[in-house]
PDB file of C-alpha atoms in Angstrom:
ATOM      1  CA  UNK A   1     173.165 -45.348  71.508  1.00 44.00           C
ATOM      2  CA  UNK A   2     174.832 -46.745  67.894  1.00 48.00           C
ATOM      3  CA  UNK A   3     175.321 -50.142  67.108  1.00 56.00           C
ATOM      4  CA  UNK A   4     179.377 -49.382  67.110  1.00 82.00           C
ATOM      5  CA  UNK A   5     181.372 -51.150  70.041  1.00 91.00           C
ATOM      6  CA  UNK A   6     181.644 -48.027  73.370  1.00 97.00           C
ATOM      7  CA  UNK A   7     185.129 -47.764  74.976  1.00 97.00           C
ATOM      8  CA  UNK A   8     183.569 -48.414  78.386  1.00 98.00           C
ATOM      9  CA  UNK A   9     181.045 -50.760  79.935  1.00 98.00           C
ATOM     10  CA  UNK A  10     179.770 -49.428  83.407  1.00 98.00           C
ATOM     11  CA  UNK A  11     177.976 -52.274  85.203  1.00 98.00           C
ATOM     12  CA  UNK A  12     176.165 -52.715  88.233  1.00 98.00           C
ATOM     13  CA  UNK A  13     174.320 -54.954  90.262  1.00 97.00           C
ATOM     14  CA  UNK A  14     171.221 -54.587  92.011  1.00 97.00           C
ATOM     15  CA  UNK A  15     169.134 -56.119  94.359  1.00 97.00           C
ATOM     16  CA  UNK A  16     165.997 -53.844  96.004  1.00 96.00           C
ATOM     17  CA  UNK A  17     167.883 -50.510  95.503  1.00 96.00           C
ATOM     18  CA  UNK A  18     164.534 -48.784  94.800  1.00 96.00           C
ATOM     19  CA  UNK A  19     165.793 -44.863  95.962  1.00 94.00           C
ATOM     20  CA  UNK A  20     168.802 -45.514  94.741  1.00 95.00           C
ATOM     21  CA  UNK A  21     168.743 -47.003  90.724  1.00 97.00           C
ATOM     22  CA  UNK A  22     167.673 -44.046  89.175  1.00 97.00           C
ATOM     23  CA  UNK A  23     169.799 -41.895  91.188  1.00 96.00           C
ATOM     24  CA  UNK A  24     172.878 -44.029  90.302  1.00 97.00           C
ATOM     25  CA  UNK A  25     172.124 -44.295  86.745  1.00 98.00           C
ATOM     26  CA  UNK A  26     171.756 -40.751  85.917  1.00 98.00           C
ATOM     27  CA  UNK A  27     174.686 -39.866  87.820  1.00 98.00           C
ATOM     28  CA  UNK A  28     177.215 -42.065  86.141  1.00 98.00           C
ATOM     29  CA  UNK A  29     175.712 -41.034  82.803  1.00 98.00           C
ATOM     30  CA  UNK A  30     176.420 -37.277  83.809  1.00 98.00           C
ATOM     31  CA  UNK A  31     180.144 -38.282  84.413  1.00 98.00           C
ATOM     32  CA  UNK A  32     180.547 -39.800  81.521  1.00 98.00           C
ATOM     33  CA  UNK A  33     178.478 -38.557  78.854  1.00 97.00           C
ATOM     34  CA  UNK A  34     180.771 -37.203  77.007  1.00 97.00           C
ATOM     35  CA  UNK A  35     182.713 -40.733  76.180  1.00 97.00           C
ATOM     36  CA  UNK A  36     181.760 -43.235  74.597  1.00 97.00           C
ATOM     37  CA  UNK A  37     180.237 -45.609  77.144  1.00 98.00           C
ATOM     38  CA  UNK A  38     177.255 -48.065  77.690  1.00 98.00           C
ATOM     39  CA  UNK A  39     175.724 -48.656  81.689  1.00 98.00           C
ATOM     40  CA  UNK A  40     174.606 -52.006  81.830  1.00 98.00           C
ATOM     41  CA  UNK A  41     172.738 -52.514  85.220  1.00 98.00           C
ATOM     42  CA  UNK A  42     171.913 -55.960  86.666  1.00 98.00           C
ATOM     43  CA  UNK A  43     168.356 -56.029  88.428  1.00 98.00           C
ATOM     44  CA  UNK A  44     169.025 -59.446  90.439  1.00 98.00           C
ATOM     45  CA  UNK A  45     165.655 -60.174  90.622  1.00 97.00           C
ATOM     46  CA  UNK A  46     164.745 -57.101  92.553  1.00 97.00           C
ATOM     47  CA  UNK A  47     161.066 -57.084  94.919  1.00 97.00           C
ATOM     48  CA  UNK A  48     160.350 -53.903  95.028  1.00 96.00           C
ATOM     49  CA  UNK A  49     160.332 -50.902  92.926  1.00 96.00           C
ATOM     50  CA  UNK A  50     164.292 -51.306  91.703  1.00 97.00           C
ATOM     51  CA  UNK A  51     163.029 -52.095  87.928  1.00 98.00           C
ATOM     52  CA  UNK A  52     160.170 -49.809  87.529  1.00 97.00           C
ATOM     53  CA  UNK A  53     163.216 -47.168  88.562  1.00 97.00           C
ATOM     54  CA  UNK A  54     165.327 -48.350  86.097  1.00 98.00           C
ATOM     55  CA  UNK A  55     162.860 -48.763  82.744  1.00 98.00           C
ATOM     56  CA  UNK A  56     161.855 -45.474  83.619  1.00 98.00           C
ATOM     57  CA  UNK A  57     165.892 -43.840  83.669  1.00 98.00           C
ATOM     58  CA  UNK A  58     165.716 -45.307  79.982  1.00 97.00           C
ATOM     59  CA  UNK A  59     164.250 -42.028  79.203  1.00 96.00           C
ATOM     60  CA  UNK A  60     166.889 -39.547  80.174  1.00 96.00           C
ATOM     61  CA  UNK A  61     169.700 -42.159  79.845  1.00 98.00           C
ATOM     62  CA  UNK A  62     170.481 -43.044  75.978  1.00 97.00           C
ATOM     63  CA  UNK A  63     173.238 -45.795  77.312  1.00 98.00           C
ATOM     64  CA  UNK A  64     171.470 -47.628  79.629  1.00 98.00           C
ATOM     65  CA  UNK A  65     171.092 -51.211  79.230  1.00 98.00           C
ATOM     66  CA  UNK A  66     169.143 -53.336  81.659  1.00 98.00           C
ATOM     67  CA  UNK A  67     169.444 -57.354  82.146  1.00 98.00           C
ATOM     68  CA  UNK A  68     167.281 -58.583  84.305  1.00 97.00           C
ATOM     69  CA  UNK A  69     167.742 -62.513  86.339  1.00 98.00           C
ATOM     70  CA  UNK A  70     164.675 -64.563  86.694  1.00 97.00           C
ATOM     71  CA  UNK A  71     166.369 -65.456  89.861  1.00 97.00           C
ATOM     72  CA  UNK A  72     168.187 -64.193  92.717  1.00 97.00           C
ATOM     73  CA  UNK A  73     171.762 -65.055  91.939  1.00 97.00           C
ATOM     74  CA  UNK A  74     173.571 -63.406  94.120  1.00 95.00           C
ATOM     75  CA  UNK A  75     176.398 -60.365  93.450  1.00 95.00           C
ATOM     76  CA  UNK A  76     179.278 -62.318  92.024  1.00 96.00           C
ATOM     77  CA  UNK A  77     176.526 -63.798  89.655  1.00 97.00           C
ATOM     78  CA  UNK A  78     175.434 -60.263  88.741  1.00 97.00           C
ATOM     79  CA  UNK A  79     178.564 -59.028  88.263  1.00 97.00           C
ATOM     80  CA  UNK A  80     179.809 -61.993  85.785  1.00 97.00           C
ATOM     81  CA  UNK A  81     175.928 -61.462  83.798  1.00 98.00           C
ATOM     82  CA  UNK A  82     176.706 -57.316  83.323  1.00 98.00           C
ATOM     83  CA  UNK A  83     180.213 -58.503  81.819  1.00 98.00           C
ATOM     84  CA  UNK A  84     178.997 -61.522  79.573  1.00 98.00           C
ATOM     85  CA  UNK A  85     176.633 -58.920  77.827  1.00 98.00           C
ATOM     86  CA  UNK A  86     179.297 -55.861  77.893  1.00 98.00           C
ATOM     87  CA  UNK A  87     180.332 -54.905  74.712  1.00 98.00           C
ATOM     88  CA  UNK A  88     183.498 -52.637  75.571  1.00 98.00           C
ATOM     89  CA  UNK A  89     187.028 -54.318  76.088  1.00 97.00           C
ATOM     90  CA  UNK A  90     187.081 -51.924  79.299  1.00 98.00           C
ATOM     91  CA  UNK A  91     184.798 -52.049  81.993  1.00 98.00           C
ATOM     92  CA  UNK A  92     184.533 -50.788  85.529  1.00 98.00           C
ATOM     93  CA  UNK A  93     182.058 -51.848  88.339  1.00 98.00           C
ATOM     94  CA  UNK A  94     180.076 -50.380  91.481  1.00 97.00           C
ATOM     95  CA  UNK A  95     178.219 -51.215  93.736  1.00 95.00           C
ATOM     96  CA  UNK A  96     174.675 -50.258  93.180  1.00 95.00           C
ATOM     97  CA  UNK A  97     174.064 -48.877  96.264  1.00 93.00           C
ATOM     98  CA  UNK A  98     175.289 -45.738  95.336  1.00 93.00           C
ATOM     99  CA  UNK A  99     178.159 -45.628  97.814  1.00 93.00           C
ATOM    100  CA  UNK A 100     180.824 -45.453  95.463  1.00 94.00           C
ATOM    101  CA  UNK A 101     181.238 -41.991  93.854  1.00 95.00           C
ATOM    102  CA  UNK A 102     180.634 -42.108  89.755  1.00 97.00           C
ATOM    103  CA  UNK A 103     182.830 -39.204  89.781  1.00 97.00           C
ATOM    104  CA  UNK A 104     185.794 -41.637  90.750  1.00 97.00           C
ATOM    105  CA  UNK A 105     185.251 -43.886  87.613  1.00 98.00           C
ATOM    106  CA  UNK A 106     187.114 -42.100  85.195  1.00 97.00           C
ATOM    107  CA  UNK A 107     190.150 -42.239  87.884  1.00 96.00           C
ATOM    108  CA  UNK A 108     190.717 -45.953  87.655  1.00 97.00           C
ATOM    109  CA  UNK A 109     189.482 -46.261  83.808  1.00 97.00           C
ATOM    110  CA  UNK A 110     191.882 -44.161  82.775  1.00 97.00           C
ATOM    111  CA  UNK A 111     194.913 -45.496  84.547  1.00 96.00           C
ATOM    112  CA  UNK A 112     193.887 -48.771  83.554  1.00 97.00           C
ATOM    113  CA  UNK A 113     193.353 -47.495  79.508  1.00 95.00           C
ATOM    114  CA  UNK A 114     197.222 -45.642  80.403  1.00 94.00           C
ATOM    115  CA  UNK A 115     198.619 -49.120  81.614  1.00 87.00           C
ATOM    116  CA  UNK A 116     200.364 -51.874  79.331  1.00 83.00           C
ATOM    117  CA  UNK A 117     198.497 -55.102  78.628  1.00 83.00           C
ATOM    118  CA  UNK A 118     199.992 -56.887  81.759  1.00 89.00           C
ATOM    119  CA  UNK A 119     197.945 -54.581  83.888  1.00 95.00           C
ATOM    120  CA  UNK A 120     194.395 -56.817  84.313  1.00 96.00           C
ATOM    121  CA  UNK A 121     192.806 -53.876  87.197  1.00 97.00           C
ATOM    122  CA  UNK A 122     192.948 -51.020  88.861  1.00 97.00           C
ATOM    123  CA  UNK A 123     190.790 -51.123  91.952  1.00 95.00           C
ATOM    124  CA  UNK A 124     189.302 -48.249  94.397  1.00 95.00           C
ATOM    125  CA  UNK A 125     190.661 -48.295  98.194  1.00 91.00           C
ATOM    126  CA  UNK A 126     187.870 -45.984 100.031  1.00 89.00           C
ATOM    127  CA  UNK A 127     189.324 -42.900 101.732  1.00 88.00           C
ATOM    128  CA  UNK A 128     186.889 -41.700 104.622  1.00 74.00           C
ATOM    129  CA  UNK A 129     185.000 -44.574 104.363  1.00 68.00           C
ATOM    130  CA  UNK A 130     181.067 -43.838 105.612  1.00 58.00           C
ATOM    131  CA  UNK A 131     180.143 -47.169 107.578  1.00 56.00           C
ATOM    132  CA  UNK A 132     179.967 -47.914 111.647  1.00 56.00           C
ATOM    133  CA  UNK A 133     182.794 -48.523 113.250  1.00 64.00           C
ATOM    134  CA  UNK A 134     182.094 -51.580 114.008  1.00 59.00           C
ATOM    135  CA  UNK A 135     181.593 -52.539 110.113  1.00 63.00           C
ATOM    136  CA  UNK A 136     184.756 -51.072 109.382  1.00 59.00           C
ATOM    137  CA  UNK A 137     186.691 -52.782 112.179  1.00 59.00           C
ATOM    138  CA  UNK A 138     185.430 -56.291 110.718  1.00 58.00           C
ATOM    139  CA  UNK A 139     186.622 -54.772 107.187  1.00 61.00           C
ATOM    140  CA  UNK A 140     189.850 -53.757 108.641  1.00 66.00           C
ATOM    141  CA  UNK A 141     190.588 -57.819 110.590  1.00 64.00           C
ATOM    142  CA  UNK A 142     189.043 -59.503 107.308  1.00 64.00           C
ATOM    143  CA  UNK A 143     191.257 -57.490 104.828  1.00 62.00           C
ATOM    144  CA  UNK A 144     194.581 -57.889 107.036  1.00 62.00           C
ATOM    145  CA  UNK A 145     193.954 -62.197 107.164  1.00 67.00           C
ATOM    146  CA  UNK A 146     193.030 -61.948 103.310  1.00 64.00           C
ATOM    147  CA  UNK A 147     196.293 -60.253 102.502  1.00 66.00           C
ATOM    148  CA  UNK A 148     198.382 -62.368 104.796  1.00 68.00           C
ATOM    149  CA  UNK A 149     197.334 -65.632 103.063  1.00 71.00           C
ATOM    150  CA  UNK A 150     196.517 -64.560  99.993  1.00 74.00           C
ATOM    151  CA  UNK A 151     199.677 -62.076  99.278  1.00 74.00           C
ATOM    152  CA  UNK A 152     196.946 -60.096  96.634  1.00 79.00           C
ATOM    153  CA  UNK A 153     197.991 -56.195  98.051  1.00 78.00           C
ATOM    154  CA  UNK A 154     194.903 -55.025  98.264  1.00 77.00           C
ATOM    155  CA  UNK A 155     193.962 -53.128 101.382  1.00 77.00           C
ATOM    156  CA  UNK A 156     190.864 -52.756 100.190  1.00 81.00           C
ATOM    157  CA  UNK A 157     189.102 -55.424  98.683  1.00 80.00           C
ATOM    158  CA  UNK A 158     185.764 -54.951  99.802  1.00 83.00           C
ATOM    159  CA  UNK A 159     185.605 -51.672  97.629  1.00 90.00           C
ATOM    160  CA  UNK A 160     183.209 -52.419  94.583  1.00 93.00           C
ATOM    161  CA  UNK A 161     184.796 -49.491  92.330  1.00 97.00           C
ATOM    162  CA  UNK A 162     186.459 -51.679  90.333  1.00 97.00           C
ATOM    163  CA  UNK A 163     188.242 -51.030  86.398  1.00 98.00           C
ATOM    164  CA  UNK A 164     189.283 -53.981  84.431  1.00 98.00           C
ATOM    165  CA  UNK A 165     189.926 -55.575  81.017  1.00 98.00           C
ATOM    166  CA  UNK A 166     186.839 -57.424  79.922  1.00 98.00           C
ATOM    167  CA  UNK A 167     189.233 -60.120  78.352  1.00 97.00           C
ATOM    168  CA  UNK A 168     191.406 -60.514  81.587  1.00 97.00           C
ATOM    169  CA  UNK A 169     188.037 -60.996  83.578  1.00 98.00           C
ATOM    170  CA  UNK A 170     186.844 -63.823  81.480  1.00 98.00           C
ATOM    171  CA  UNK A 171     189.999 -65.976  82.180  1.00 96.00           C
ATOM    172  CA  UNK A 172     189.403 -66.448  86.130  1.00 96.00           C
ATOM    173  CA  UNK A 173     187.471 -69.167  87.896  1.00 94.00           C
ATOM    174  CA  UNK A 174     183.995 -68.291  88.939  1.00 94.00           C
ATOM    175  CA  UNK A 175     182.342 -69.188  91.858  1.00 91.00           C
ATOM    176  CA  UNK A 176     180.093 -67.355  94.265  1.00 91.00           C
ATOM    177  CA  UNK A 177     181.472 -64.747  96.228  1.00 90.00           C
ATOM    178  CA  UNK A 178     184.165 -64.410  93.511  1.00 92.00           C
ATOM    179  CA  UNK A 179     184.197 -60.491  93.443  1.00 93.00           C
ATOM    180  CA  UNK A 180     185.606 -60.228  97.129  1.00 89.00           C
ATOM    181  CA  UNK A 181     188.915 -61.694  95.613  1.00 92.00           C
ATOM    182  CA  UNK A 182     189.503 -60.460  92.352  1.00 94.00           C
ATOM    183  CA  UNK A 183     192.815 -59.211  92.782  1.00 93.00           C
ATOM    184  CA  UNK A 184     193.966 -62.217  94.141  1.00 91.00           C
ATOM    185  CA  UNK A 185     192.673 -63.900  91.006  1.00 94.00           C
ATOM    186  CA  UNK A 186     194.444 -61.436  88.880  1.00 95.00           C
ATOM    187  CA  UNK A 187     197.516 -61.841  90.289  1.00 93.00           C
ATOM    188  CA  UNK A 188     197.016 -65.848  89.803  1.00 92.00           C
ATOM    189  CA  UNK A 189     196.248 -65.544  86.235  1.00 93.00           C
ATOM    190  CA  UNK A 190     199.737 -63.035  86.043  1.00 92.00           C
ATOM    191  CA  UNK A 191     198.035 -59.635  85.606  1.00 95.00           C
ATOM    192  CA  UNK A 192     199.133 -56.994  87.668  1.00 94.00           C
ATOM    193  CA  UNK A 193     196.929 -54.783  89.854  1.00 95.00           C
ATOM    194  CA  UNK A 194     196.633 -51.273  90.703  1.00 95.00           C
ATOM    195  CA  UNK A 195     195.121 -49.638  93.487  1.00 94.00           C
ATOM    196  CA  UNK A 196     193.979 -45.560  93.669  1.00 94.00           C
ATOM    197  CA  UNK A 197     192.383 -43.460  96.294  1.00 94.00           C
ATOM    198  CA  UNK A 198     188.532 -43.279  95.939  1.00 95.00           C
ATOM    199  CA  UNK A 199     185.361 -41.593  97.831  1.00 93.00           C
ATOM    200  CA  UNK A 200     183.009 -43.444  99.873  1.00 90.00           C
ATOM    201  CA  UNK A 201     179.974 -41.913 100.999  1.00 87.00           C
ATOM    202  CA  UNK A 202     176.761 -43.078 103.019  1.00 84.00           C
ATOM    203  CA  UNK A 203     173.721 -44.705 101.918  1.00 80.00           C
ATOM    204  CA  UNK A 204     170.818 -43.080 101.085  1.00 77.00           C
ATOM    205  CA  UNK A 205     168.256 -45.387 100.519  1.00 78.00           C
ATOM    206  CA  UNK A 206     167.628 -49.191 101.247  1.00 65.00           C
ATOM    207  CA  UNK A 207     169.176 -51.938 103.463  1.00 69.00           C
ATOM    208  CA  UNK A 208     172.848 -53.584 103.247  1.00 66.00           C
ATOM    209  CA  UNK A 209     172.617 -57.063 101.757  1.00 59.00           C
ATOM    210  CA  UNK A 210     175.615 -58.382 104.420  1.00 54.00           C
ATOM    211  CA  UNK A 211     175.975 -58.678 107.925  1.00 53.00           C
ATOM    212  CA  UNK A 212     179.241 -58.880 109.448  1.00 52.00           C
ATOM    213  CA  UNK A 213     179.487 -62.714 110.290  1.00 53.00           C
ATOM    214  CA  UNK A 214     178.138 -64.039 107.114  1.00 56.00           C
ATOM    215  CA  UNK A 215     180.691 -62.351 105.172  1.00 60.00           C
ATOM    216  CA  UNK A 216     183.091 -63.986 107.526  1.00 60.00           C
ATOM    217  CA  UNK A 217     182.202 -67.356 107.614  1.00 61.00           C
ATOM    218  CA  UNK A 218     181.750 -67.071 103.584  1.00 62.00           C
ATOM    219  CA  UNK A 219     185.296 -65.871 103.395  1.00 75.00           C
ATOM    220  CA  UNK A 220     186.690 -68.129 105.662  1.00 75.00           C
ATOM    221  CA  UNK A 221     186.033 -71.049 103.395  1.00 77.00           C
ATOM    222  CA  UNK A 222     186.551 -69.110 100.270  1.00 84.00           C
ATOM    223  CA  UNK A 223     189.945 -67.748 101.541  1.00 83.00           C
ATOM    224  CA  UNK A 224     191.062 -71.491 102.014  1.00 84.00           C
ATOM    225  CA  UNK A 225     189.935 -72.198  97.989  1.00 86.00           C
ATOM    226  CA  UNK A 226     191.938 -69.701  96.669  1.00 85.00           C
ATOM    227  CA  UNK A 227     195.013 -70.438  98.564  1.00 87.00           C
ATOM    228  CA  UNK A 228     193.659 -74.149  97.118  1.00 86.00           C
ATOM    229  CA  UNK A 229     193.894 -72.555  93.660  1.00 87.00           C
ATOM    230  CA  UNK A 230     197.084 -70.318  94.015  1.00 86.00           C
ATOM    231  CA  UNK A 231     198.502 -73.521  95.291  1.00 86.00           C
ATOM    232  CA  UNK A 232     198.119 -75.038  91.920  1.00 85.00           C
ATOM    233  CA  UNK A 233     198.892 -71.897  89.458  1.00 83.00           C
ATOM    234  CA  UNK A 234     201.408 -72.335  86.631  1.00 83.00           C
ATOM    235  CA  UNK A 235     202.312 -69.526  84.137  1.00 82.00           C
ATOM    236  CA  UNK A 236     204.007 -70.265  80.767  1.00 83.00           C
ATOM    237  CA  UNK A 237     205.861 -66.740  80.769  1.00 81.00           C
ATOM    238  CA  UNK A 238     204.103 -65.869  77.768  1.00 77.00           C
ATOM    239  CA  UNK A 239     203.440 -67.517  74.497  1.00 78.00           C
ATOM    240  CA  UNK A 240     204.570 -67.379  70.888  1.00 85.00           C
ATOM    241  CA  UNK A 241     202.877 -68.876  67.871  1.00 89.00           C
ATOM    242  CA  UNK A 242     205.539 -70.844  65.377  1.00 85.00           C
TER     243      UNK A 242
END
């Protein structure tokens, strides 16, 4: 990898995905090895064999990058960590469970690239999503409340394929959980957001960090912050130096 600034950050967070880090690494590399790109994985204080997996993809992936926490911070955490030490203005994020399809990436990166500055994302909405029924019904109620109350469009926000502008990322709020809602902070901020049809597919290795009522009662309260926030947005309509 040069010292020169890549077009594309790929980042990821991950948190005991031994089985599935290496596997993930050197698949997004394949996709994208012919653009100029950097994959900057987040090991979020991983217990079992996640980093071992990763230091040892170093080998056969050039563009890997990996920052490791001291402590478990949690996704949203991760996911603001890979972007702080991304060096591209374009980046796009998944889930490091390998559920999301790296063959999808270049989908949303390159309508987002297409796209005027007012255009902050372009996020995945899973097609044939591969979870129980019962996982997907909960997605299905939670998604429907968030987009009543929050007005964000997304049918999907629970999808982590995710392209953005670095510099449009760095102007929202943080807090945990923030990555469930980043289309709704978009909006806030005045960026528009774009949605495209993406893959899904099943696990193949390790355990799902969630259950179905913690992610509810975590929303709940977070759902009622952002409307907090929303509540007190102002835009300027643009500025002009004189």
């Amino acid at each position: 990898m040069t010292d020169s600034r890549p077009e594309l950050s790929i980042i990821a967070p991950m948190h005991n995905e031994a089985g599935n880090a290496a596997r993930l690494v050197e698949e997004i590399y394949g996709v994208l090895k012919d653009r100029s790109h950097e994959i900057v994985i987040i090991n979020d204080a991983s217990t079992d064999g996640t980093l071992s997996e990763l230091i040892a993809a170093k080998e056969t992936v050039p563009t890997l990058r990996i920052v490791a926490h001291h402590r478990n911070a949690g996704q949203s955490r991760a996911i603001r960590t890979g972007v702080l030490a991304a060096r591209a203005p374009f980046i796009c994020m998944l889930d490091g469970d390998g559920q999301n399809p790296p063959a999808d990436i270049p989908t949303l990166v390159d309508a987002l690239i297409a796209e005027p500055d007012g255009t902050g994302m372009v996020a995945g909405r899973r097609v044939g999503r591969q979870d129980s029924e019962w996982k997907k019904t909960a997605s299905r109620l939670g998604n429907g409340v968030r987009k009543a109350l929050l007005n964000d469009d997304a049918d999907d926000t629970g999808c982590g394929l995710k392209a953005f502008r670095r510099d449009a990322y760095l102007l929202l709020p943080f807090f945990d959980h923030q990555h469930r809602f980043l289309p709704a902070l978009m909006k806030r901020e005045g960026y528009h957001v774009e949605f495209r049809d993406v893959g899904h597919r099943p696990r193949m290795a390790g355990q799902s960090k969630y259950t179905n009522l913690g992610r509810l009662f975590a929303s709940l309260s977070d759902m009622l912050g952002i409307m907090w926030l929303n509540s007190r947005a102002r835009q300027p309509g643009g500025w002009d130096e004189i």
